[in-house]
CSV table of C-alpha atoms and ligand atoms in Angstrom, one decimal:
chain,number,residue,atom,x,y,z
A,664,MET,CA,75.8,81.0,115.3
A,665,LYS,CA,76.3,77.3,115.9
A,666,THR,CA,76.1,75.3,113.0
A,667,GLN,CA,75.5,71.7,112.5
A,668,LEU,CA,78.1,68.9,111.3
A,669,GLN,CA,77.5,68.8,107.4
A,670,PRO,CA,80.2,66.5,106.0
A,671,LYS,CA,80.9,67.1,102.1
A,672,PHE,CA,83.9,65.8,100.6
A,673,ASN,CA,85.0,66.8,97.1
A,674,LYS,CA,84.1,70.7,96.7
A,675,ASP,CA,86.3,70.9,93.8
A,676,ARG,CA,83.5,72.4,90.9
A,677,TYR,CA,85.5,75.6,90.8
A,678,LEU,CA,88.4,73.8,89.1
A,679,ASP,CA,85.5,72.2,86.4
A,680,GLY,CA,86.2,73.6,82.8
A,681,ASP,CA,82.5,75.5,83.1
A,682,SER,CA,82.9,76.3,86.3
A,683,VAL,CA,81.7,79.7,87.3
A,684,THR,CA,84.8,80.4,88.8
A,685,ARG,CA,87.0,79.7,86.1
A,686,ARG,CA,84.6,82.3,84.0
A,687,ILE,CA,84.7,85.0,86.7
A,688,TYR,CA,88.5,84.4,86.5
A,689,SER,CA,88.8,84.6,83.0
A,690,GLU,CA,86.8,87.9,82.9
A,691,ALA,CA,88.7,89.1,85.5
A,692,SER,CA,92.1,88.7,84.1
A,693,PRO,CA,92.4,91.1,82.0
A,694,LEU,CA,90.6,93.9,84.0
A,695,ILE,CA,92.8,93.2,87.1
A,696,PRO,CA,96.3,91.9,87.5
A,697,GLY,CA,96.1,88.1,88.9
A,698,GLY,CA,92.4,88.6,88.6
A,699,THR,CA,92.2,90.1,92.2
A,700,SER,CA,93.3,93.2,94.2
A,701,ARG,CA,94.1,90.5,97.1
A,702,LEU,CA,97.1,89.0,95.5
A,703,HIS,CA,97.8,86.8,98.3
A,704,TYR,CA,94.6,85.1,97.5
A,705,VAL,CA,96.4,84.5,94.1
A,706,SER,CA,96.7,80.6,94.1
A,707,ASP,CA,97.0,78.2,91.2
A,708,PRO,CA,94.9,77.7,89.1
A,709,TYR,CA,92.8,80.9,90.6
A,710,PRO,CA,91.7,81.4,93.7
A,711,ILE,CA,87.7,80.6,94.3
A,712,TYR,CA,85.4,83.6,94.6
A,713,ALA,CA,83.2,84.6,97.6
A,714,HIS,CA,79.8,84.7,97.2
A,715,ARG,CA,77.9,84.8,100.3
A,716,GLY,CA,79.2,84.0,104.1
A,717,VAL,CA,76.9,82.9,107.1
A,718,GLY,CA,78.5,82.7,110.2
A,719,CYS,CA,81.8,80.1,110.1
A,720,ARG,CA,80.7,78.9,106.3
A,721,LEU,CA,81.8,80.4,102.7
A,722,THR,CA,79.4,79.7,99.8
A,723,ASP,CA,81.7,80.1,96.4
A,724,VAL,CA,80.1,81.3,93.3
A,725,ASP,CA,80.0,77.4,92.4
A,726,GLY,CA,77.6,77.2,95.4
A,727,ASP,CA,80.2,74.8,97.1
A,728,GLU,CA,80.4,75.8,100.9
A,729,ARG,CA,83.6,75.3,103.0
A,730,VAL,CA,84.2,76.4,106.8
A,731,ASP,CA,86.1,79.6,106.4
A,732,CYS,CA,89.2,79.3,108.9
A,733,LEU,CA,90.8,82.4,107.4
A,734,ASN,CA,87.8,85.1,107.9
A,735,ASN,CA,89.1,87.5,105.8
A,736,MET,CA,92.9,87.5,106.6
A,737,THR,CA,91.4,87.1,110.4
A,738,ALA,CA,89.3,90.4,110.6
A,739,LEU,CA,86.3,88.6,111.3
A,740,ILE,CA,86.9,87.6,114.7
A,741,HIS,CA,82.8,86.3,114.6
A,742,GLY,CA,82.9,85.1,111.2
A,743,HIS,CA,80.2,86.4,108.4
A,744,CYS,CA,77.4,88.4,109.1
A,745,ASP,CA,77.3,88.1,112.8
A,746,PRO,CA,73.8,89.4,113.5
A,747,ASP,CA,74.9,92.0,116.1
A,748,VAL,CA,77.6,93.6,114.0
A,749,THR,CA,75.1,93.6,111.0
A,750,THR,CA,72.6,95.3,112.6
A,751,ALA,CA,75.3,98.1,113.9
A,752,VAL,CA,76.5,98.5,110.3
A,753,VAL,CA,72.9,99.0,109.1
A,754,ASP,CA,71.5,101.3,111.6
A,755,GLN,CA,74.5,103.1,110.9
A,756,ALA,CA,74.4,103.5,107.2
A,757,GLN,CA,70.9,104.8,108.2
A,758,LEU,CA,72.2,107.3,109.6
A,759,GLY,CA,75.2,108.1,107.2
A,760,VAL,CA,78.2,105.9,105.6
A,761,SER,CA,80.9,108.8,106.5
A,762,PHE,CA,80.9,112.3,107.0
A,763,SER,CA,83.4,115.1,106.9
A,764,GLU,CA,82.8,115.5,110.5
A,765,PRO,CA,83.5,113.7,113.6
A,766,SER,CA,81.1,111.1,114.8
A,767,GLU,CA,80.0,109.6,118.0
A,768,PRO,CA,81.1,105.7,117.1
A,769,GLU,CA,84.7,107.0,116.4
A,770,ILE,CA,84.9,107.9,120.4
A,771,ALA,CA,83.1,104.8,121.6
A,772,LEU,CA,85.7,102.7,119.6
A,773,ALA,CA,88.7,104.8,121.0
A,774,LYS,CA,86.9,104.6,124.4
A,775,LEU,CA,86.6,100.7,124.2
A,776,ILE,CA,90.3,100.2,123.2
A,777,ILE,CA,91.6,102.4,125.9
A,778,ASP,CA,90.0,101.0,128.4
A,779,ARG,CA,91.1,97.7,127.3
A,780,VAL,CA,94.5,98.2,126.7
A,781,PRO,CA,96.6,99.7,129.5
A,782,SER,CA,99.5,100.8,126.9
A,783,VAL,CA,97.0,102.7,125.0
A,784,GLU,CA,96.3,106.1,126.4
A,785,LYS,CA,95.4,108.0,123.3
A,786,ILE,CA,94.4,106.5,119.9
A,787,HIS,CA,94.3,108.0,116.2
A,788,PHE,CA,92.3,105.8,113.7
A,789,ARG,CA,93.5,105.0,109.9
A,790,SER,CA,91.6,103.1,107.3
A,791,SER,CA,94.0,100.1,107.1
A,792,GLY,CA,96.6,98.5,109.2
A,793,THR,CA,99.5,99.8,106.7
A,794,GLU,CA,98.2,103.3,107.4
A,795,ALA,CA,98.2,102.6,111.1
A,796,VAL,CA,102.3,101.3,110.6
A,797,MET,CA,102.9,103.8,108.5
A,798,MET,CA,101.7,106.9,111.1
A,799,ALA,CA,103.6,104.9,113.9
A,800,ILE,CA,106.7,105.2,112.3
A,801,LYS,CA,106.1,109.0,111.7
A,802,LEU,CA,105.4,109.2,114.8
A,803,ALA,CA,108.4,107.6,116.3
A,804,ARG,CA,110.4,109.8,114.1
A,805,ALA,CA,108.9,113.0,114.8
A,806,PHE,CA,109.2,112.3,118.6
A,807,THR,CA,112.6,111.0,118.6
A,808,GLY,CA,114.1,113.3,116.0
A,809,ARG,CA,115.5,110.0,114.5
A,810,HIS,CA,114.9,108.6,110.9
A,811,ALA,CA,116.1,104.9,110.8
A,812,ILE,CA,113.6,101.9,112.2
A,813,ALA,CA,114.1,98.0,113.3
A,814,LYS,CA,112.0,95.6,112.3
A,815,PHE,CA,112.2,91.7,112.9
A,816,GLU,CA,113.3,89.2,110.0
A,817,GLY,CA,109.6,87.7,109.0
A,818,ALA,CA,107.6,90.0,110.3
A,819,TYR,CA,105.0,91.5,108.3
A,820,HIS,CA,103.4,95.0,108.6
A,821,GLY,CA,101.7,95.3,105.4
A,822,TYR,CA,103.3,97.2,102.3
A,823,TYR,CA,104.4,100.6,103.5
A,824,ASP,CA,107.8,101.2,102.2
A,825,TYR,CA,110.1,101.4,105.1
A,826,VAL,CA,108.9,97.8,106.4
A,827,GLN,CA,108.6,95.9,103.0
A,828,LEU,CA,112.4,94.4,104.1
A,829,GLY,CA,113.3,91.4,104.9
A,830,ILE,CA,110.0,89.2,104.8
A,831,GLY,CA,110.4,87.3,102.0
A,832,SER,CA,114.0,86.8,101.9
A,833,ASN,CA,115.9,83.1,101.4
A,834,PRO,CA,119.3,81.5,102.4
A,835,SER,CA,120.4,82.6,98.9
A,836,ASN,CA,120.6,86.2,100.3
A,837,TRP,CA,119.4,86.8,103.8
A,838,GLY,CA,123.3,87.3,105.3
A,839,GLU,CA,124.3,86.5,108.6
A,840,ALA,CA,122.0,84.7,111.1
A,841,ARG,CA,122.7,87.6,114.3
A,842,ALA,CA,122.8,90.4,111.2
A,843,PRO,CA,120.1,89.6,108.4
A,844,ARG,CA,120.8,91.8,105.4
A,845,SER,CA,117.5,94.2,104.6
A,846,VAL,CA,116.4,92.5,101.6
A,847,PRO,CA,113.7,94.2,99.5
A,848,SER,CA,110.6,92.1,99.0
A,849,SER,CA,109.1,94.3,96.6
A,850,GLY,CA,110.0,96.0,93.7
A,851,GLY,CA,109.5,99.9,93.2
A,852,LEU,CA,111.2,100.8,96.8
A,853,SER,CA,113.5,103.7,96.8
A,854,PRO,CA,117.1,102.0,97.3
A,855,THR,CA,117.8,104.4,100.2
A,856,VAL,CA,115.3,102.1,102.2
A,857,THR,CA,117.6,99.3,102.9
A,858,ASP,CA,119.6,102.2,104.4
A,859,GLU,CA,117.4,103.1,107.0
A,860,VAL,CA,115.8,99.8,108.5
A,861,VAL,CA,118.0,97.3,110.5
A,862,VAL,CA,116.3,93.7,110.4
A,863,MET,CA,117.2,91.9,113.6
A,864,PRO,CA,116.7,88.2,114.7
A,865,PHE,CA,113.8,87.1,116.6
A,866,ASN,CA,113.8,85.5,120.1
A,867,ASP,CA,118.3,86.3,119.8
A,868,ARG,CA,119.1,88.1,122.6
A,869,SER,CA,122.8,88.6,122.4
A,870,ALA,CA,122.2,89.6,118.7
A,871,VAL,CA,119.4,92.2,119.2
A,872,GLU,CA,122.1,93.7,122.0
A,873,GLN,CA,124.6,93.7,119.5
A,874,LEU,CA,123.0,95.6,116.6
A,875,LEU,CA,121.3,98.2,118.9
A,876,ASP,CA,124.7,98.6,120.4
A,877,LYS,CA,126.0,99.7,116.6
A,878,TYR,CA,122.8,100.9,115.4
A,879,GLY,CA,120.4,102.3,118.7
A,880,GLY,CA,121.5,105.9,118.1
A,881,LYS,CA,120.2,106.3,114.7
A,882,LEU,CA,116.8,104.3,115.3
A,883,ALA,CA,113.5,105.9,116.3
A,884,ALA,CA,111.2,102.6,116.4
A,885,LEU,CA,111.4,98.9,116.6
A,886,LEU,CA,108.5,97.2,115.6
A,887,VAL,CA,107.6,93.7,116.8
A,888,GLU,CA,105.2,91.5,115.3
A,889,PRO,CA,103.9,89.6,118.5
A,890,LEU,CA,102.5,86.6,116.5
A,891,SER,CA,104.2,86.5,113.5
A,892,ASN,CA,103.0,84.3,110.4
A,893,ARG,CA,105.8,84.4,108.1
A,894,SER,CA,107.5,83.3,111.1
A,895,GLY,CA,105.6,80.1,111.7
A,896,MET,CA,104.1,82.0,114.7
A,897,ALA,CA,107.2,81.6,116.4
A,898,GLN,CA,106.5,81.4,119.9
A,899,PRO,CA,108.5,84.6,122.3
A,900,ASP,CA,110.9,83.1,124.1
A,901,THR,CA,110.0,83.5,127.8
A,902,GLY,CA,110.9,87.4,129.0
A,903,PHE,CA,111.5,88.3,125.5
A,904,TYR,CA,109.5,91.0,125.1
A,905,GLU,CA,110.1,92.2,128.6
A,906,PHE,CA,114.2,92.3,127.2
A,907,LEU,CA,113.0,94.6,124.2
A,908,ARG,CA,111.0,96.9,126.5
A,909,GLN,CA,114.2,97.4,128.8
A,910,ILE,CA,116.8,97.7,125.9
A,911,THR,CA,114.5,100.2,123.9
A,912,ARG,CA,114.2,102.3,126.6
A,913,GLN,CA,117.8,102.2,127.3
A,914,HIS,CA,118.2,103.1,123.8
A,915,ASP,CA,115.7,105.9,123.7
A,916,ILE,CA,113.6,104.1,120.9
A,917,LEU,CA,110.3,103.4,120.8
A,918,LEU,CA,109.0,100.2,121.3
A,919,VAL,CA,105.8,99.5,118.6
A,920,PHE,CA,103.9,96.2,118.6
A,921,ASP,CA,102.2,95.9,115.5
A,922,GLU,CA,99.1,94.0,116.9
A,923,VAL,CA,96.8,94.4,113.6
A,924,ILE,CA,96.5,90.1,113.8
A,925,ALA,CA,97.7,89.4,117.2
A,926,PHE,CA,95.0,91.5,118.9
A,927,ARG,CA,92.8,88.4,118.6
A,928,LEU,CA,95.0,87.3,121.7
A,929,GLY,CA,92.6,88.6,124.2
A,930,THR,CA,90.8,91.5,125.5
A,931,ASP,CA,94.5,93.5,126.3
A,932,GLY,CA,95.7,91.7,122.9
A,933,ALA,CA,99.4,90.0,122.8
A,934,GLN,CA,100.8,92.5,125.0
A,935,GLY,CA,98.5,91.1,127.5
A,936,ARG,CA,99.4,87.7,126.8
A,937,TYR,CA,103.0,87.9,126.7
A,938,GLY,CA,104.0,91.2,128.2
A,939,GLY,CA,106.0,94.1,127.0
A,940,SER,CA,104.2,97.4,127.4
A,941,PRO,CA,105.0,98.9,123.9
A,942,ASP,CA,105.1,102.7,123.6
A,943,LEU,CA,102.7,102.7,120.2
A,944,THR,CA,100.7,99.5,119.2
A,945,THR,CA,99.2,99.1,115.9
A,946,PHE,CA,95.6,97.8,115.3
A,947,GLY,CA,93.6,96.8,112.3
A,948,LYS,CA,91.3,94.0,111.2
A,949,ILE,CA,89.3,92.9,114.1
A,950,ILE,CA,88.5,96.2,115.8
A,951,GLY,CA,87.0,97.6,112.4
A,952,GLY,CA,84.3,94.0,112.5
A,953,GLY,CA,85.3,93.8,108.8
A,954,ILE,CA,85.1,97.0,107.6
A,955,PRO,CA,88.3,98.8,106.7
A,956,ILE,CA,90.2,100.0,109.6
A,957,GLY,CA,93.5,100.8,111.7
A,958,ALA,CA,94.7,102.3,114.4
A,959,VAL,CA,97.6,103.9,116.0
A,960,GLY,CA,97.6,104.0,120.0
A,961,GLY,CA,99.8,104.2,122.9
A,962,ARG,CA,101.6,107.2,125.0
A,963,ALA,CA,99.8,110.2,125.1
A,964,ASP,CA,103.3,112.5,124.6
A,965,VAL,CA,103.7,110.6,121.6
A,966,LEU,CA,100.3,110.8,120.0
A,967,ASN,CA,99.8,114.4,121.2
A,968,LEU,CA,102.3,115.1,118.1
A,969,LEU,CA,98.8,114.7,116.4
A,970,LYS,CA,97.5,118.2,117.6
A,971,PRO,CA,97.9,121.1,115.3
A,972,ASP,CA,99.2,123.2,118.1
A,973,ALA,CA,102.2,120.6,118.8
A,974,GLY,CA,104.4,122.5,117.2
A,975,PRO,CA,107.2,122.4,114.4
A,976,ASN,CA,107.4,118.7,115.1
A,977,MET,CA,103.9,118.2,114.4
A,978,VAL,CA,102.6,115.1,112.7
A,979,LEU,CA,100.3,115.4,109.5
A,980,SER,CA,97.7,113.5,109.3
A,981,GLY,CA,94.8,113.2,106.9
A,982,GLY,CA,92.4,110.1,105.4
A,983,THR,CA,89.1,110.5,103.3
A,984,TYR,CA,87.8,107.9,105.7
A,985,SER,CA,89.7,108.0,109.0
A,986,GLY,CA,87.7,107.4,111.8
A,987,ASN,CA,84.7,106.9,109.7
A,988,PRO,CA,81.2,105.9,111.6
A,989,LEU,CA,80.5,102.6,109.8
A,990,SER,CA,83.9,101.0,110.7
A,991,ALA,CA,83.7,102.5,114.0
A,992,ALA,CA,80.2,101.1,114.4
A,993,ALA,CA,81.3,97.6,113.3
A,994,GLY,CA,84.0,97.5,115.5
A,995,ARG,CA,82.6,98.6,118.7
A,996,ALA,CA,79.7,96.0,117.9
A,997,THR,CA,82.8,93.6,117.1
A,998,LEU,CA,84.7,94.3,120.9
A,999,ALA,CA,81.8,94.3,122.9
A,1000,LYS,CA,81.1,90.7,122.2
A,1001,LEU,CA,84.7,90.0,123.0
A,1002,ASP,CA,85.3,88.9,126.9
A,1003,THR,CA,87.3,87.1,128.7
A,1004,ALA,CA,85.1,84.1,128.6
A,1005,THR,CA,84.8,84.6,124.9
A,1006,PHE,CA,88.3,84.4,124.4
A,1007,ALA,CA,88.6,81.6,126.7
A,1008,ARG,CA,86.5,79.7,124.3
A,1009,LEU,CA,88.7,80.7,121.4
A,1010,ASP,CA,92.0,79.3,123.5
A,1011,PHE,CA,90.0,76.2,124.0
A,1012,LEU,CA,89.1,75.6,120.4
A,1013,GLY,CA,92.3,77.1,118.9
A,1014,GLU,CA,94.1,74.7,121.3
A,1015,ARG,CA,91.9,71.8,120.3
A,1016,MET,CA,92.5,72.3,116.5
A,1017,ARG,CA,96.1,72.6,116.9
A,1018,THR,CA,96.7,69.6,118.7
A,1019,GLY,CA,94.3,67.5,116.8
A,1020,VAL,CA,96.2,68.7,113.3
A,1021,ASN,CA,99.6,67.8,114.8
A,1022,ALA,CA,98.0,64.2,115.4
A,1023,ILE,CA,96.7,64.0,111.9
A,1024,PHE,CA,100.2,65.7,110.4
A,1025,GLN,CA,102.1,63.0,113.0
A,1026,ALA,CA,99.7,59.9,111.6
A,1027,GLY,CA,99.9,60.9,108.0
A,1028,GLN,CA,103.6,61.1,108.2
A,1029,GLN,CA,103.6,64.4,107.1
A,1030,ARG,CA,106.6,67.0,107.6
A,1031,ALA,CA,104.2,69.8,109.0
A,1032,GLN,CA,102.5,71.3,112.4
A,1033,ALA,CA,99.9,73.6,113.5
A,1034,THR,CA,101.7,76.3,115.0
A,1035,GLY,CA,99.8,79.5,116.8
A,1036,ASP,CA,98.0,80.7,119.9
A,1037,GLY,CA,94.5,81.4,121.0
A,1038,SER,CA,92.3,81.5,117.8
A,1039,LEU,CA,95.4,82.2,115.3
A,1040,PHE,CA,97.0,79.0,113.9
A,1041,GLN,CA,99.4,78.2,111.2
A,1042,ILE,CA,100.2,75.2,108.9
A,1043,VAL,CA,104.0,75.4,108.9
A,1044,PRO,CA,106.1,72.7,106.6
A,1045,THR,CA,108.2,71.3,109.0
A,1046,ASP,CA,108.1,68.7,112.0
A,1047,GLN,CA,111.3,70.6,113.7
A,1048,PRO,CA,110.8,73.5,116.5
A,1049,ILE,CA,110.3,76.9,115.4
A,1050,GLU,CA,112.2,79.8,116.5
A,1051,ASN,CA,111.8,82.3,114.0
A,1052,TYR,CA,111.7,83.1,110.4
A,1053,ARG,CA,114.7,80.6,109.4
A,1054,SER,CA,113.3,77.7,110.9
A,1055,VAL,CA,110.5,78.0,108.2
A,1056,PRO,CA,111.7,76.2,105.2
A,1057,THR,CA,111.8,78.4,102.3
A,1058,ASP,CA,112.7,75.9,99.4
A,1059,PRO,CA,110.3,75.2,96.9
A,1060,SER,CA,109.2,71.8,97.8
A,1061,ALA,CA,108.1,73.0,101.4
A,1062,ASN,CA,106.2,75.5,99.5
A,1063,LEU,CA,104.8,73.1,96.9
A,1064,TRP,CA,103.6,71.2,99.8
A,1065,LEU,CA,101.7,73.9,101.2
A,1066,ASP,CA,100.3,75.2,98.4
A,1067,GLN,CA,99.0,71.5,97.1
A,1068,PHE,CA,98.1,71.1,100.7
A,1069,GLN,CA,95.8,74.4,100.6
A,1070,SER,CA,94.1,72.9,97.5
A,1071,LYS,CA,93.4,69.7,99.0
A,1072,LEU,CA,91.6,71.4,101.7
A,1073,LEU,CA,89.8,73.3,99.6
A,1074,GLU,CA,88.3,70.3,97.8
A,1075,THR,CA,87.8,68.8,101.7
A,1076,GLY,CA,85.9,72.0,102.7
A,1077,VAL,CA,88.1,74.1,104.6
A,1078,ILE,CA,89.6,77.4,104.0
A,1079,ILE,CA,92.9,78.5,104.9
A,1080,SER,CA,95.5,81.0,103.4
A,1081,HIS,CA,98.0,79.3,100.4
A,1082,ARG,CA,100.7,80.5,103.2
A,1083,GLY,CA,99.4,78.6,105.8
A,1084,LEU,CA,97.6,81.2,107.9
A,1085,SER,CA,94.3,80.2,109.5
A,1086,CYS,CA,91.8,81.0,112.4
A,1087,LEU,CA,88.8,80.4,114.5
A,1088,SER,CA,86.1,82.9,115.0
A,1089,THR,CA,83.1,82.8,117.3
A,1090,ALA,CA,80.9,81.1,115.2
A,1091,MET,CA,82.3,77.9,115.5
A,1092,ASP,CA,82.4,75.2,118.1
A,1093,GLU,CA,83.5,71.9,118.6
A,1094,LEU,CA,81.4,70.2,116.4
A,1095,VAL,CA,82.6,72.5,114.0
A,1096,VAL,CA,86.4,72.3,115.0
A,1097,ASP,CA,86.0,68.7,114.7
A,1098,GLU,CA,84.5,68.8,111.1
A,1099,CYS,CA,87.7,70.8,110.3
A,1100,LEU,CA,89.8,68.0,111.9
A,1101,ASP,CA,88.0,65.5,109.5
A,1102,ALA,CA,88.5,67.5,106.5
A,1103,PHE,CA,92.5,67.9,107.6
A,1104,GLU,CA,92.6,64.2,107.5
A,1105,LYS,CA,91.0,63.4,104.4
A,1106,ALA,CA,93.4,66.3,103.2
A,1107,VAL,CA,96.3,64.4,103.7
A,1108,SER,CA,95.2,61.1,102.6
A,1109,LEU,CA,94.7,62.9,99.4
A,1110,MET,CA,98.5,64.3,99.5
A,1111,ARG,CA,99.3,60.7,100.4
A,1112,LYS,CA,98.0,60.0,97.1
A,1113,THR,CA,99.8,62.5,95.0
B,2306,LIG,C1,100.9,92.5,111.5
B,2306,LIG,C2,100.2,92.7,110.3
B,2306,LIG,N1,100.4,94.4,110.4
B,2306,LIG,C3,100.1,95.1,109.3
B,2306,LIG,C4,99.3,94.5,108.4
B,2306,LIG,C5,98.2,95.5,107.2
B,2306,LIG,O1,97.1,95.7,107.6
B,2306,LIG,P1,96.2,96.1,106.5
B,2306,LIG,O2,96.1,94.8,105.3
B,2306,LIG,O3,94.8,96.2,106.7
B,2306,LIG,O4,97.1,97.3,105.6
B,2306,LIG,C6,99.1,93.3,108.5
B,2306,LIG,C7,98.1,92.9,107.2
B,2306,LIG,O5,98.5,91.4,106.7
B,2306,LIG,C8,99.7,92.4,109.2
B,2306,LIG,O6,99.1,91.5,109.5
């Protein structure tokens, strides 16, 4: 859905003393911790509350419309209320929203993904990316007979205990660059978790070699987030994923790509873009068209451990909503509209956005940059090159800059996450990107006045 240029400025009604947002927030706070179940949406003084979304625009409860460059944390690749996705959902809802029995949309979505991603021979659906990661780890443990896992520092894989390590660390606790500490990033984790997770530095081959020489025999899986937003969307060095492919094979460790976000990069996702051919891939977000979903796909001999006759290592799976027809119908309609031409257009728009934002930061003397690839972009509060998680500033002043910049962007008409995560949708065109760039320019001048 194309949209026309609609320059508006100062969309800050949500901050007024008598705003609907403020009223809803004060009603929500005593009921829901933080006023929302999406805690990453909590921002100072409170988040905006969505009223409705159409195409690339979202209207808040105070009636202010902004360009949505977050798209439910990247899940909505066609923006809001895409007509084909909406029709698929309504049609399916009229047949039934969920059943105990398996249904045809699940199989259709499975076929679509398997046809597109060469490393995926079989697939198993879950209801969220977190569940997909959890299942990938269980499958890897059952397949290898080992229990520990490895992940990269800064990589976010959802909120399963074993991956909530090494994502919020800072210079006071992150340890040696070549052997990062497994710093817990959440309360409530069992203390034994830290002993079962090896955290590795991204883009550092010799450190990875050394850590795998030391711990490889204990590891069931190595998890990779191919374009990690908490690591400033650091690009993999040339051949890094092929290197991971070879070294994990040498150590009999399963290589798992977490493409919950990065599947946005093309018909065959990040592995098509950067190489690596993983044993397992986790999916989520866009494959459900905006309705809850997760999936783990990959080698048939690993996925077959889910079969009831798999023997003593059979992995028990459940999930009232796993493979539900509503998510599958929305996902199928979403993927059906994503061909190589569509991805090429998203790549072009993404490049226009990143180049434009970087020029604006430079002209406005902001120590910040837009990184990313394809339709994904990340605002990072540094002008230095990004190699891995440690290239991204963790100091309070950098975080404050990002928080303030995100608020200024809300005022000038663009939504991004307060951590800087942003993305485009197929509902956007060059006019919309230029409208966003205009808002970025205004936000920079507001920053210069503060
Ligand atoms: C790379 C990655 N993996 C896993 C997850 C968890 O997915 P979900 O939020 O659907 O549980 C996320 C969520 O943002 C993610 O970005």
